[in-house]
């Protein structure tokens, strides 16, 4: 198969909306096994006008995004009902599940599907996300904390005991006071959690930037240093951006980015924006964090820029974002001693961008920019 034909085939597999839900899950299973996080070494010089320095990882964002969308899809009703209030049957007036055991068995069947293997795929692609899901939805013993708030409450034995003692109810109605005191959460963001529904809401914010989450999280992280000025007009473009991902890891990556920016206080202007793009590549949200007039000027082959070693902040950002979003930087770097504006791709869902350092127009390079690209994914 020719390279162009292979690219078209891969595009069809990963972006086509013609595949049935079962075909998508089978595809995701195979991709997770054979395709994610592969690397390809290439020559240092590219005759097309770009440089290939071997630092980029081809990763897979589709599997995680499509899986997390199942928490809102009617096609995976039991999984959806772990994060949404149960609907009563119009004819009988009863909830769809008669007890906790029946409900948990139903959504575990989805998570442990032997052909699609969603939970196994998530474990391979993002261990941190797998731990959140496992500790909230699967473990009967609340041993391991989840989320940045270190919660131990979830769909565990205490919820089962309460539902067994209170028939014809749904999980969201369980009062937090019915859980053992040692696992009852403290106030979160100034709010006291009253019902299990409040805990579910914490989980939903772990797997999705909801409503204005991206805006407030980003503003908080990059406002910690008062020496820096955020362009508020551009920052407003982050509002209302819904992104399914491991939000804790993305925020960790942004904190590393802020850690890199803050020491260069002689360049205090920050422009942070989010744009929705929909083209032949697919629908995606591009988050750009730009420090105006700040340029790297490092050699393009500097180990910290190439980011193949086990240390360095660029490598740490890559490790947080792999299989969650694409990651690139733009700035001026030295190529054969000459300061040159470039875009370096570190994580890519597109094989065309593998290992490429693309030369960009001088007018487009306005400082040091971190670019995170989140794919919306195929969902119904």
mmCIF file of C-alpha atoms in Angstrom:
data_model
loop_
_atom_site.group_PDB
_atom_site.id
_atom_site.type_symbol
_atom_site.label_atom_id
_atom_site.label_comp_id
_atom_site.label_asym_id
_atom_site.label_seq_id
_atom_site.Cartn_x
_atom_site.Cartn_y
_atom_site.Cartn_z
ATOM 1 C CA UNK A 1 0.000 0.000 0.000
ATOM 2 C CA UNK A 2 1.375 3.413 -1.019
ATOM 3 C CA UNK A 3 1.975 6.032 1.688
ATOM 4 C CA UNK A 4 -0.869 8.260 0.469
ATOM 5 C CA UNK A 5 -3.281 5.337 0.381
ATOM 6 C CA UNK A 6 -2.199 4.304 3.868
ATOM 7 C CA UNK A 7 -2.809 7.819 5.185
ATOM 8 C CA UNK A 8 -6.276 7.899 3.614
ATOM 9 C CA UNK A 9 -7.077 4.512 5.143
ATOM 10 C CA UNK A 10 -5.913 5.628 8.593
ATOM 11 C CA UNK A 11 -7.951 8.823 8.243
ATOM 12 C CA UNK A 12 -11.056 6.802 7.382
ATOM 13 C CA UNK A 13 -10.567 4.514 10.374
ATOM 14 C CA UNK A 14 -10.004 7.266 12.908
ATOM 15 C CA UNK A 15 -12.359 10.007 11.685
ATOM 16 C CA UNK A 16 -15.130 8.331 9.705
ATOM 17 C CA UNK A 17 -18.631 8.760 11.125
ATOM 18 C CA UNK A 18 -19.937 5.949 8.912
ATOM 19 C CA UNK A 19 -18.722 3.241 11.277
ATOM 20 C CA UNK A 20 -21.240 1.708 13.647
ATOM 21 C CA UNK A 21 -20.674 1.926 17.404
ATOM 22 C CA UNK A 22 -19.524 -1.715 17.470
ATOM 23 C CA UNK A 23 -17.103 -1.076 14.578
ATOM 24 C CA UNK A 24 -15.702 1.996 16.336
ATOM 25 C CA UNK A 25 -15.057 0.010 19.513
ATOM 26 C CA UNK A 26 -13.408 -2.797 17.576
ATOM 27 C CA UNK A 27 -11.265 -0.242 15.738
ATOM 28 C CA UNK A 28 -10.258 1.433 18.997
ATOM 29 C CA UNK A 29 -9.300 -1.910 20.486
ATOM 30 C CA UNK A 30 -7.004 -2.748 17.585
ATOM 31 C CA UNK A 31 -5.490 0.731 17.468
ATOM 32 C CA UNK A 32 -4.688 0.633 21.165
ATOM 33 C CA UNK A 33 -2.958 -2.696 20.738
ATOM 34 C CA UNK A 34 -0.911 -2.005 17.628
ATOM 35 C CA UNK A 35 -0.781 1.702 16.833
ATOM 36 C CA UNK A 36 -0.506 4.067 19.788
ATOM 37 C CA UNK A 37 2.680 5.871 20.765
ATOM 38 C CA UNK A 38 4.786 4.471 17.916
ATOM 39 C CA UNK A 39 7.936 6.305 16.851
ATOM 40 C CA UNK A 40 9.884 6.512 13.645
ATOM 41 C CA UNK A 41 13.445 7.746 13.310
ATOM 42 C CA UNK A 42 14.140 9.975 10.320
ATOM 43 C CA UNK A 43 17.115 11.816 8.851
ATOM 44 C CA UNK A 44 18.203 15.049 10.487
ATOM 45 C CA UNK A 45 17.715 17.032 7.279
ATOM 46 C CA UNK A 46 14.529 17.182 5.226
ATOM 47 C CA UNK A 47 14.811 18.391 1.621
ATOM 48 C CA UNK A 48 11.281 19.821 1.698
ATOM 49 C CA UNK A 49 12.350 22.725 3.875
ATOM 50 C CA UNK A 50 11.626 21.144 7.261
ATOM 51 C CA UNK A 51 13.942 19.478 9.733
ATOM 52 C CA UNK A 52 13.311 16.055 11.230
ATOM 53 C CA UNK A 53 14.950 15.645 14.622
ATOM 54 C CA UNK A 54 13.156 12.502 15.795
ATOM 55 C CA UNK A 55 11.417 13.915 18.863
ATOM 56 C CA UNK A 56 7.760 13.463 17.877
ATOM 57 C CA UNK A 57 5.467 10.673 19.057
ATOM 58 C CA UNK A 58 2.576 9.422 16.982
ATOM 59 C CA UNK A 59 -0.117 8.847 19.578
ATOM 60 C CA UNK A 60 -3.843 8.104 19.642
ATOM 61 C CA UNK A 61 -6.315 10.605 21.091
ATOM 62 C CA UNK A 62 -9.399 9.049 19.509
ATOM 63 C CA UNK A 63 -9.794 6.078 21.849
ATOM 64 C CA UNK A 64 -9.897 8.094 25.082
ATOM 65 C CA UNK A 65 -12.148 10.838 23.681
ATOM 66 C CA UNK A 66 -14.651 8.376 22.218
ATOM 67 C CA UNK A 67 -14.696 6.331 25.408
ATOM 68 C CA UNK A 68 -15.351 9.347 27.643
ATOM 69 C CA UNK A 69 -18.191 10.439 25.361
ATOM 70 C CA UNK A 70 -19.991 7.223 26.357
ATOM 71 C CA UNK A 71 -20.745 8.818 29.727
ATOM 72 C CA UNK A 72 -23.260 11.025 27.890
ATOM 73 C CA UNK A 73 -24.503 8.660 25.159
ATOM 74 C CA UNK A 74 -27.773 6.746 25.265
ATOM 75 C CA UNK A 75 -26.117 3.889 23.393
ATOM 76 C CA UNK A 76 -24.193 3.071 26.592
ATOM 77 C CA UNK A 77 -27.104 3.718 28.914
ATOM 78 C CA UNK A 78 -25.773 1.989 32.019
ATOM 79 C CA UNK A 79 -22.479 3.891 31.787
ATOM 80 C CA UNK A 80 -24.353 7.133 31.141
ATOM 81 C CA UNK A 81 -26.438 6.553 34.277
ATOM 82 C CA UNK A 82 -23.273 6.497 36.416
ATOM 83 C CA UNK A 83 -23.060 10.273 35.849
ATOM 84 C CA UNK A 84 -26.676 11.215 35.035
ATOM 85 C CA UNK A 85 -29.895 11.032 37.012
ATOM 86 C CA UNK A 86 -31.916 7.935 36.244
ATOM 87 C CA UNK A 87 -35.071 8.360 34.167
ATOM 88 C CA UNK A 88 -38.223 6.558 35.235
ATOM 89 C CA UNK A 89 -40.161 4.368 32.821
ATOM 90 C CA UNK A 90 -43.143 6.346 31.516
ATOM 91 C CA UNK A 91 -45.480 3.345 31.793
ATOM 92 C CA UNK A 92 -44.403 1.741 35.056
ATOM 93 C CA UNK A 93 -42.996 4.795 36.855
ATOM 94 C CA UNK A 94 -40.025 2.680 37.962
ATOM 95 C CA UNK A 95 -36.298 3.246 37.632
ATOM 96 C CA UNK A 96 -34.456 1.151 34.995
ATOM 97 C CA UNK A 97 -32.573 -0.816 37.678
ATOM 98 C CA UNK A 98 -34.110 -2.473 40.701
ATOM 99 C CA UNK A 99 -31.032 -2.479 42.912
ATOM 100 C CA UNK A 100 -27.363 -1.529 43.081
ATOM 101 C CA UNK A 101 -26.028 -4.952 42.055
ATOM 102 C CA UNK A 102 -28.117 -5.021 38.875
ATOM 103 C CA UNK A 103 -26.957 -1.537 37.935
ATOM 104 C CA UNK A 104 -23.266 -2.139 38.592
ATOM 105 C CA UNK A 105 -23.340 -5.428 36.709
ATOM 106 C CA UNK A 106 -24.821 -3.585 33.709
ATOM 107 C CA UNK A 107 -22.154 -0.902 33.448
ATOM 108 C CA UNK A 108 -19.306 -3.313 34.265
ATOM 109 C CA UNK A 109 -20.414 -5.358 31.257
ATOM 110 C CA UNK A 110 -19.659 -2.300 29.095
ATOM 111 C CA UNK A 111 -16.321 -1.588 30.768
ATOM 112 C CA UNK A 112 -15.169 -5.218 30.553
ATOM 113 C CA UNK A 113 -16.405 -5.951 27.031
ATOM 114 C CA UNK A 114 -14.024 -8.644 25.745
ATOM 115 C CA UNK A 115 -14.041 -7.422 22.152
ATOM 116 C CA UNK A 116 -13.904 -3.632 22.577
ATOM 117 C CA UNK A 117 -11.808 -3.820 25.795
ATOM 118 C CA UNK A 118 -12.430 -0.159 26.736
ATOM 119 C CA UNK A 119 -11.055 -0.350 30.264
ATOM 120 C CA UNK A 120 -7.978 -2.285 29.150
ATOM 121 C CA UNK A 121 -7.389 0.284 26.409
ATOM 122 C CA UNK A 122 -7.610 3.177 28.853
ATOM 123 C CA UNK A 123 -5.137 1.463 31.153
ATOM 124 C CA UNK A 124 -2.662 1.132 28.263
ATOM 125 C CA UNK A 125 -3.104 4.691 27.055
ATOM 126 C CA UNK A 126 -3.492 6.681 30.297
ATOM 127 C CA UNK A 127 -2.870 4.951 33.609
ATOM 128 C CA UNK A 128 -3.918 8.014 35.618
ATOM 129 C CA UNK A 129 -7.333 8.151 33.952
ATOM 130 C CA UNK A 130 -7.754 4.398 34.425
ATOM 131 C CA UNK A 131 -7.083 4.825 38.162
ATOM 132 C CA UNK A 132 -9.748 7.530 38.462
ATOM 133 C CA UNK A 133 -12.335 5.377 36.704
ATOM 134 C CA UNK A 134 -11.407 2.252 38.646
ATOM 135 C CA UNK A 135 -11.456 3.931 42.046
ATOM 136 C CA UNK A 136 -14.783 5.656 41.385
ATOM 137 C CA UNK A 137 -16.716 3.030 39.448
ATOM 138 C CA UNK A 138 -15.225 -0.386 40.159
ATOM 139 C CA UNK A 139 -13.469 -0.866 43.489
ATOM 140 C CA UNK A 140 -15.799 -2.090 46.245
ATOM 141 C CA UNK A 141 -13.242 -1.232 48.921
ATOM 142 C CA UNK A 142 -12.521 2.525 48.962
ATOM 143 C CA UNK A 143 -8.764 2.090 49.403
ATOM 144 C CA UNK A 144 -7.358 4.426 46.791
ATOM 145 C CA UNK A 145 -8.127 8.154 46.520
ATOM 146 C CA UNK A 146 -9.130 9.713 43.218
ATOM 147 C CA UNK A 147 -9.204 13.258 41.822
ATOM 148 C CA UNK A 148 -7.113 16.170 43.052
ATOM 149 C CA UNK A 149 -9.348 16.177 46.161
ATOM 150 C CA UNK A 150 -8.281 12.625 47.112
ATOM 151 C CA UNK A 151 -11.810 11.240 47.442
ATOM 152 C CA UNK A 152 -12.536 7.657 48.499
ATOM 153 C CA UNK A 153 -16.268 7.731 47.859
ATOM 154 C CA UNK A 154 -17.570 5.899 44.817
ATOM 155 C CA UNK A 155 -19.790 3.093 43.599
ATOM 156 C CA UNK A 156 -18.591 0.871 46.433
ATOM 157 C CA UNK A 157 -20.044 -1.379 49.133
ATOM 158 C CA UNK A 158 -21.408 1.500 51.232
ATOM 159 C CA UNK A 159 -23.547 2.709 48.371
ATOM 160 C CA UNK A 160 -24.783 -0.850 47.859
ATOM 161 C CA UNK A 161 -25.677 -1.198 51.543
ATOM 162 C CA UNK A 162 -27.629 2.053 51.491
ATOM 163 C CA UNK A 163 -29.533 1.240 48.291
ATOM 164 C CA UNK A 164 -30.377 -2.253 49.597
ATOM 165 C CA UNK A 165 -31.801 -0.625 52.727
ATOM 166 C CA UNK A 166 -33.654 2.020 50.690
ATOM 167 C CA UNK A 167 -35.414 0.302 47.764
ATOM 168 C CA UNK A 168 -36.806 2.229 44.791
ATOM 169 C CA UNK A 169 -34.154 4.936 44.966
ATOM 170 C CA UNK A 170 -31.197 5.859 42.781
ATOM 171 C CA UNK A 171 -27.551 6.346 43.844
ATOM 172 C CA UNK A 172 -27.586 10.138 43.590
ATOM 173 C CA UNK A 173 -30.004 10.393 46.518
ATOM 174 C CA UNK A 174 -27.662 8.828 49.070
ATOM 175 C CA UNK A 175 -26.637 11.408 51.695
ATOM 176 C CA UNK A 176 -22.900 11.814 52.244
ATOM 177 C CA UNK A 177 -23.570 11.454 55.974
ATOM 178 C CA UNK A 178 -24.499 7.795 55.344
ATOM 179 C CA UNK A 179 -20.890 7.017 54.369
ATOM 180 C CA UNK A 180 -18.341 6.278 57.137
ATOM 181 C CA UNK A 181 -16.928 9.490 58.564
ATOM 182 C CA UNK A 182 -13.364 8.578 57.633
ATOM 183 C CA UNK A 183 -14.172 8.709 53.908
ATOM 184 C CA UNK A 184 -16.595 11.626 53.945
ATOM 185 C CA UNK A 185 -15.035 14.425 51.870
ATOM 186 C CA UNK A 186 -14.291 17.842 53.266
ATOM 187 C CA UNK A 187 -15.564 20.996 51.637
ATOM 188 C CA UNK A 188 -14.546 21.257 47.981
ATOM 189 C CA UNK A 189 -14.060 24.695 46.463
ATOM 190 C CA UNK A 190 -15.986 26.172 49.381
ATOM 191 C CA UNK A 191 -18.913 23.783 48.888
ATOM 192 C CA UNK A 192 -20.133 21.133 51.310
ATOM 193 C CA UNK A 193 -21.039 17.882 49.581
ATOM 194 C CA UNK A 194 -24.521 16.830 50.713
ATOM 195 C CA UNK A 195 -25.518 13.951 48.434
ATOM 196 C CA UNK A 196 -23.724 11.358 46.332
ATOM 197 C CA UNK A 197 -24.796 13.426 43.331
ATOM 198 C CA UNK A 198 -22.249 16.023 44.478
ATOM 199 C CA UNK A 199 -19.510 13.371 44.339
ATOM 200 C CA UNK A 200 -20.613 12.361 40.847
ATOM 201 C CA UNK A 201 -20.246 15.986 39.811
ATOM 202 C CA UNK A 202 -16.596 15.944 40.952
ATOM 203 C CA UNK A 203 -15.978 12.865 38.792
ATOM 204 C CA UNK A 204 -17.572 14.552 35.760
ATOM 205 C CA UNK A 205 -15.131 17.441 36.114
ATOM 206 C CA UNK A 206 -12.264 14.906 36.217
ATOM 207 C CA UNK A 207 -13.095 13.571 32.746
ATOM 208 C CA UNK A 208 -14.295 16.754 31.056
ATOM 209 C CA UNK A 209 -13.623 20.476 31.002
ATOM 210 C CA UNK A 210 -17.258 21.474 31.392
ATOM 211 C CA UNK A 211 -18.867 24.843 30.716
ATOM 212 C CA UNK A 212 -16.231 27.402 31.816
ATOM 213 C CA UNK A 213 -13.843 24.963 33.552
ATOM 214 C CA UNK A 214 -11.069 25.473 30.997
ATOM 215 C CA UNK A 215 -11.339 29.241 31.338
ATOM 216 C CA UNK A 216 -11.230 29.352 35.141
ATOM 217 C CA UNK A 217 -8.511 26.687 35.495
ATOM 218 C CA UNK A 218 -6.264 28.382 32.948
ATOM 219 C CA UNK A 219 -6.858 31.843 34.401
ATOM 220 C CA UNK A 220 -6.007 30.611 37.894
ATOM 221 C CA UNK A 221 -2.778 28.907 36.801
ATOM 222 C CA UNK A 222 -1.448 31.817 34.753
ATOM 223 C CA UNK A 223 -2.557 34.534 37.190
ATOM 224 C CA UNK A 224 -0.482 33.193 40.078
ATOM 225 C CA UNK A 225 2.378 35.521 39.169
ATOM 226 C CA UNK A 226 1.146 39.150 39.398
ATOM 227 C CA UNK A 227 4.007 40.335 37.166
ATOM 228 C CA UNK A 228 2.247 38.864 34.129
ATOM 229 C CA UNK A 229 -0.663 40.393 32.250
ATOM 230 C CA UNK A 230 -3.271 38.200 30.571
ATOM 231 C CA UNK A 231 -5.063 39.446 27.494
ATOM 232 C CA UNK A 232 -8.596 39.169 28.891
ATOM 233 C CA UNK A 233 -10.305 39.466 25.492
ATOM 234 C CA UNK A 234 -8.476 36.422 24.143
ATOM 235 C CA UNK A 235 -8.853 34.550 27.428
ATOM 236 C CA UNK A 236 -12.625 34.835 27.056
ATOM 237 C CA UNK A 237 -12.381 32.479 24.049
ATOM 238 C CA UNK A 238 -11.791 29.631 26.543
ATOM 239 C CA UNK A 239 -15.288 29.979 27.951
ATOM 240 C CA UNK A 240 -17.792 27.305 27.022
ATOM 241 C CA UNK A 241 -15.157 24.936 25.591
ATOM 242 C CA UNK A 242 -16.179 21.375 26.466
ATOM 243 C CA UNK A 243 -13.293 18.906 26.185
ATOM 244 C CA UNK A 244 -13.330 15.234 27.208
ATOM 245 C CA UNK A 245 -9.932 14.391 28.655
ATOM 246 C CA UNK A 246 -8.052 13.734 31.887
ATOM 247 C CA UNK A 247 -8.442 17.271 33.188
ATOM 248 C CA UNK A 248 -6.027 16.805 36.071
ATOM 249 C CA UNK A 249 -3.162 15.819 33.755
ATOM 250 C CA UNK A 250 -3.888 18.710 31.390
ATOM 251 C CA UNK A 251 -3.824 21.144 34.300
ATOM 252 C CA UNK A 252 -0.547 19.587 35.461
ATOM 253 C CA UNK A 253 0.905 20.207 31.992
ATOM 254 C CA UNK A 254 -0.279 23.828 32.080
ATOM 255 C CA UNK A 255 1.382 24.309 35.465
ATOM 256 C CA UNK A 256 4.681 23.118 33.957
ATOM 257 C CA UNK A 257 4.169 25.583 31.098
ATOM 258 C CA UNK A 258 3.526 28.378 33.610
ATOM 259 C CA UNK A 259 6.654 27.296 35.505
ATOM 260 C CA UNK A 260 8.620 27.788 32.271
ATOM 261 C CA UNK A 261 7.053 31.176 31.534
ATOM 262 C CA UNK A 262 7.212 32.896 34.926
ATOM 263 C CA UNK A 263 11.043 33.137 35.254
ATOM 264 C CA UNK A 264 11.105 35.316 32.092
ATOM 265 C CA UNK A 265 9.279 38.210 33.714
ATOM 266 C CA UNK A 266 10.932 40.684 31.333
ATOM 267 C CA UNK A 267 8.277 39.482 28.865
ATOM 268 C CA UNK A 268 5.084 39.927 30.921
ATOM 269 C CA UNK A 269 2.415 39.801 28.202
ATOM 270 C CA UNK A 270 0.487 36.551 27.792
ATOM 271 C CA UNK A 271 -2.052 35.722 25.105
ATOM 272 C CA UNK A 272 -4.071 32.564 25.765
ATOM 273 C CA UNK A 273 -6.798 31.605 23.312
ATOM 274 C CA UNK A 274 -8.931 28.632 22.258
ATOM 275 C CA UNK A 275 -10.318 28.204 18.752
ATOM 276 C CA UNK A 276 -12.684 25.592 17.351
ATOM 277 C CA UNK A 277 -11.520 24.214 13.985
ATOM 278 C CA UNK A 278 -13.548 21.914 11.766
ATOM 279 C CA UNK A 279 -11.969 20.713 8.522
ATOM 280 C CA UNK A 280 -10.909 17.537 6.727
ATOM 281 C CA UNK A 281 -8.647 16.617 9.652
ATOM 282 C CA UNK A 282 -11.598 16.662 12.051
ATOM 283 C CA UNK A 283 -13.205 18.862 14.667
ATOM 284 C CA UNK A 284 -10.782 20.056 17.310
ATOM 285 C CA UNK A 285 -10.102 22.790 19.841
ATOM 286 C CA UNK A 286 -6.691 24.461 19.618
ATOM 287 C CA UNK A 287 -5.448 25.984 22.877
ATOM 288 C CA UNK A 288 -2.549 28.400 22.368
ATOM 289 C CA UNK A 289 -0.471 29.844 25.213
ATOM 290 C CA UNK A 290 1.779 32.611 23.893
ATOM 291 C CA UNK A 291 4.390 34.621 25.784
ATOM 292 C CA UNK A 292 4.830 37.688 23.587
ATOM 293 C CA UNK A 293 8.372 38.674 22.512
ATOM 294 C CA UNK A 294 9.927 35.738 24.382
ATOM 295 C CA UNK A 295 12.124 33.636 22.093
ATOM 296 C CA UNK A 296 14.097 30.499 22.810
ATOM 297 C CA UNK A 297 17.158 31.051 20.595
ATOM 298 C CA UNK A 298 18.392 27.597 21.679
ATOM 299 C CA UNK A 299 19.961 25.324 19.121
ATOM 300 C CA UNK A 300 17.325 23.192 17.414
ATOM 301 C CA UNK A 301 19.231 20.051 18.450
ATOM 302 C CA UNK A 302 19.602 21.055 22.100
ATOM 303 C CA UNK A 303 18.636 17.971 24.199
ATOM 304 C CA UNK A 304 15.971 19.941 26.079
ATOM 305 C CA UNK A 305 14.412 21.051 22.785
ATOM 306 C CA UNK A 306 14.612 17.653 21.124
ATOM 307 C CA UNK A 307 13.064 16.269 24.331
ATOM 308 C CA UNK A 308 14.142 12.668 23.902
ATOM 309 C CA UNK A 309 15.885 12.418 27.252
ATOM 310 C CA UNK A 310 14.136 11.443 30.452
ATOM 311 C CA UNK A 311 14.364 14.923 31.958
ATOM 312 C CA UNK A 312 13.502 18.440 30.891
ATOM 313 C CA UNK A 313 10.201 20.290 31.075
ATOM 314 C CA UNK A 314 9.222 19.663 27.448
ATOM 315 C CA UNK A 315 9.566 15.943 28.063
ATOM 316 C CA UNK A 316 7.480 16.272 31.253
ATOM 317 C CA UNK A 317 4.723 18.065 29.331
ATOM 318 C CA UNK A 318 4.764 15.305 26.699
ATOM 319 C CA UNK A 319 4.414 12.635 29.371
ATOM 320 C CA UNK A 320 1.332 14.394 30.797
ATOM 321 C CA UNK A 321 -0.403 14.902 27.444
ATOM 322 C CA UNK A 322 0.332 11.707 25.512
ATOM 323 C CA UNK A 323 -2.870 10.166 24.101
ATOM 324 C CA UNK A 324 -4.828 13.198 25.385
ATOM 325 C CA UNK A 325 -3.982 15.964 22.900
ATOM 326 C CA UNK A 326 -1.421 16.971 20.279
ATOM 327 C CA UNK A 327 1.404 19.190 21.518
ATOM 328 C CA UNK A 328 3.658 21.639 19.657
ATOM 329 C CA UNK A 329 5.721 24.744 20.346
ATOM 330 C CA UNK A 330 6.561 27.759 18.188
ATOM 331 C CA UNK A 331 9.476 30.162 18.654
ATOM 332 C CA UNK A 332 12.839 31.100 17.177
ATOM 333 C CA UNK A 333 15.560 28.452 17.369
ATOM 334 C CA UNK A 334 19.085 28.357 16.002
ATOM 335 C CA UNK A 335 19.597 26.221 12.903
ATOM 336 C CA UNK A 336 23.250 26.107 11.809
ATOM 337 C CA UNK A 337 23.808 29.189 13.971
ATOM 338 C CA UNK A 338 20.992 31.218 12.401
ATOM 339 C CA UNK A 339 17.958 32.274 14.445
ATOM 340 C CA UNK A 340 14.979 30.737 12.634
ATOM 341 C CA UNK A 341 11.230 30.757 13.433
ATOM 342 C CA UNK A 342 9.979 27.163 13.738
ATOM 343 C CA UNK A 343 7.099 25.005 14.863
ATOM 344 C CA UNK A 344 8.182 21.788 16.593
ATOM 345 C CA UNK A 345 5.702 18.911 16.876
ATOM 346 C CA UNK A 346 6.107 16.714 19.956
ATOM 347 C CA UNK A 347 2.834 14.769 20.011
ATOM 348 C CA UNK A 348 0.835 14.235 16.841
ATOM 349 C CA UNK A 349 -2.291 12.305 15.857
ATOM 350 C CA UNK A 350 -1.379 12.853 12.216
ATOM 351 C CA UNK A 351 1.422 10.824 10.615
ATOM 352 C CA UNK A 352 2.097 13.738 8.225
ATOM 353 C CA UNK A 353 3.444 15.769 11.148
ATOM 354 C CA UNK A 354 5.706 13.071 12.493
ATOM 355 C CA UNK A 355 9.165 14.274 13.544
ATOM 356 C CA UNK A 356 8.832 17.530 11.625
ATOM 357 C CA UNK A 357 10.218 20.889 12.614
ATOM 358 C CA UNK A 358 8.328 23.219 10.297
ATOM 359 C CA UNK A 359 9.729 26.584 9.317
ATOM 360 C CA UNK A 360 7.143 29.319 9.822
ATOM 361 C CA UNK A 361 6.839 32.881 8.567
ATOM 362 C CA UNK A 362 8.627 35.514 10.649
ATOM 363 C CA UNK A 363 5.408 37.518 11.005
ATOM 364 C CA UNK A 364 3.654 34.480 12.514
ATOM 365 C CA UNK A 365 6.283 34.042 15.230
ATOM 366 C CA UNK A 366 5.464 36.584 17.948
ATOM 367 C CA UNK A 367 7.148 34.918 20.904
ATOM 368 C CA UNK A 368 7.178 31.492 22.535
ATOM 369 C CA UNK A 369 3.912 29.578 22.041
ATOM 370 C CA UNK A 370 2.685 26.286 23.500
ATOM 371 C CA UNK A 371 -0.032 24.693 21.364
ATOM 372 C CA UNK A 372 -2.364 21.964 22.670
ATOM 373 C CA UNK A 373 -4.813 20.458 20.161
ATOM 374 C CA UNK A 374 -7.799 18.536 21.537
ATOM 375 C CA UNK A 375 -9.829 16.383 19.150
ATOM 376 C CA UNK A 376 -13.580 16.267 19.668
ATOM 377 C CA UNK A 377 -13.872 12.661 18.490
ATOM 378 C CA UNK A 378 -16.633 10.608 16.845
ATOM 379 C CA UNK A 379 -19.765 10.326 18.919
ATOM 380 C CA UNK A 380 -23.501 10.197 18.547
#
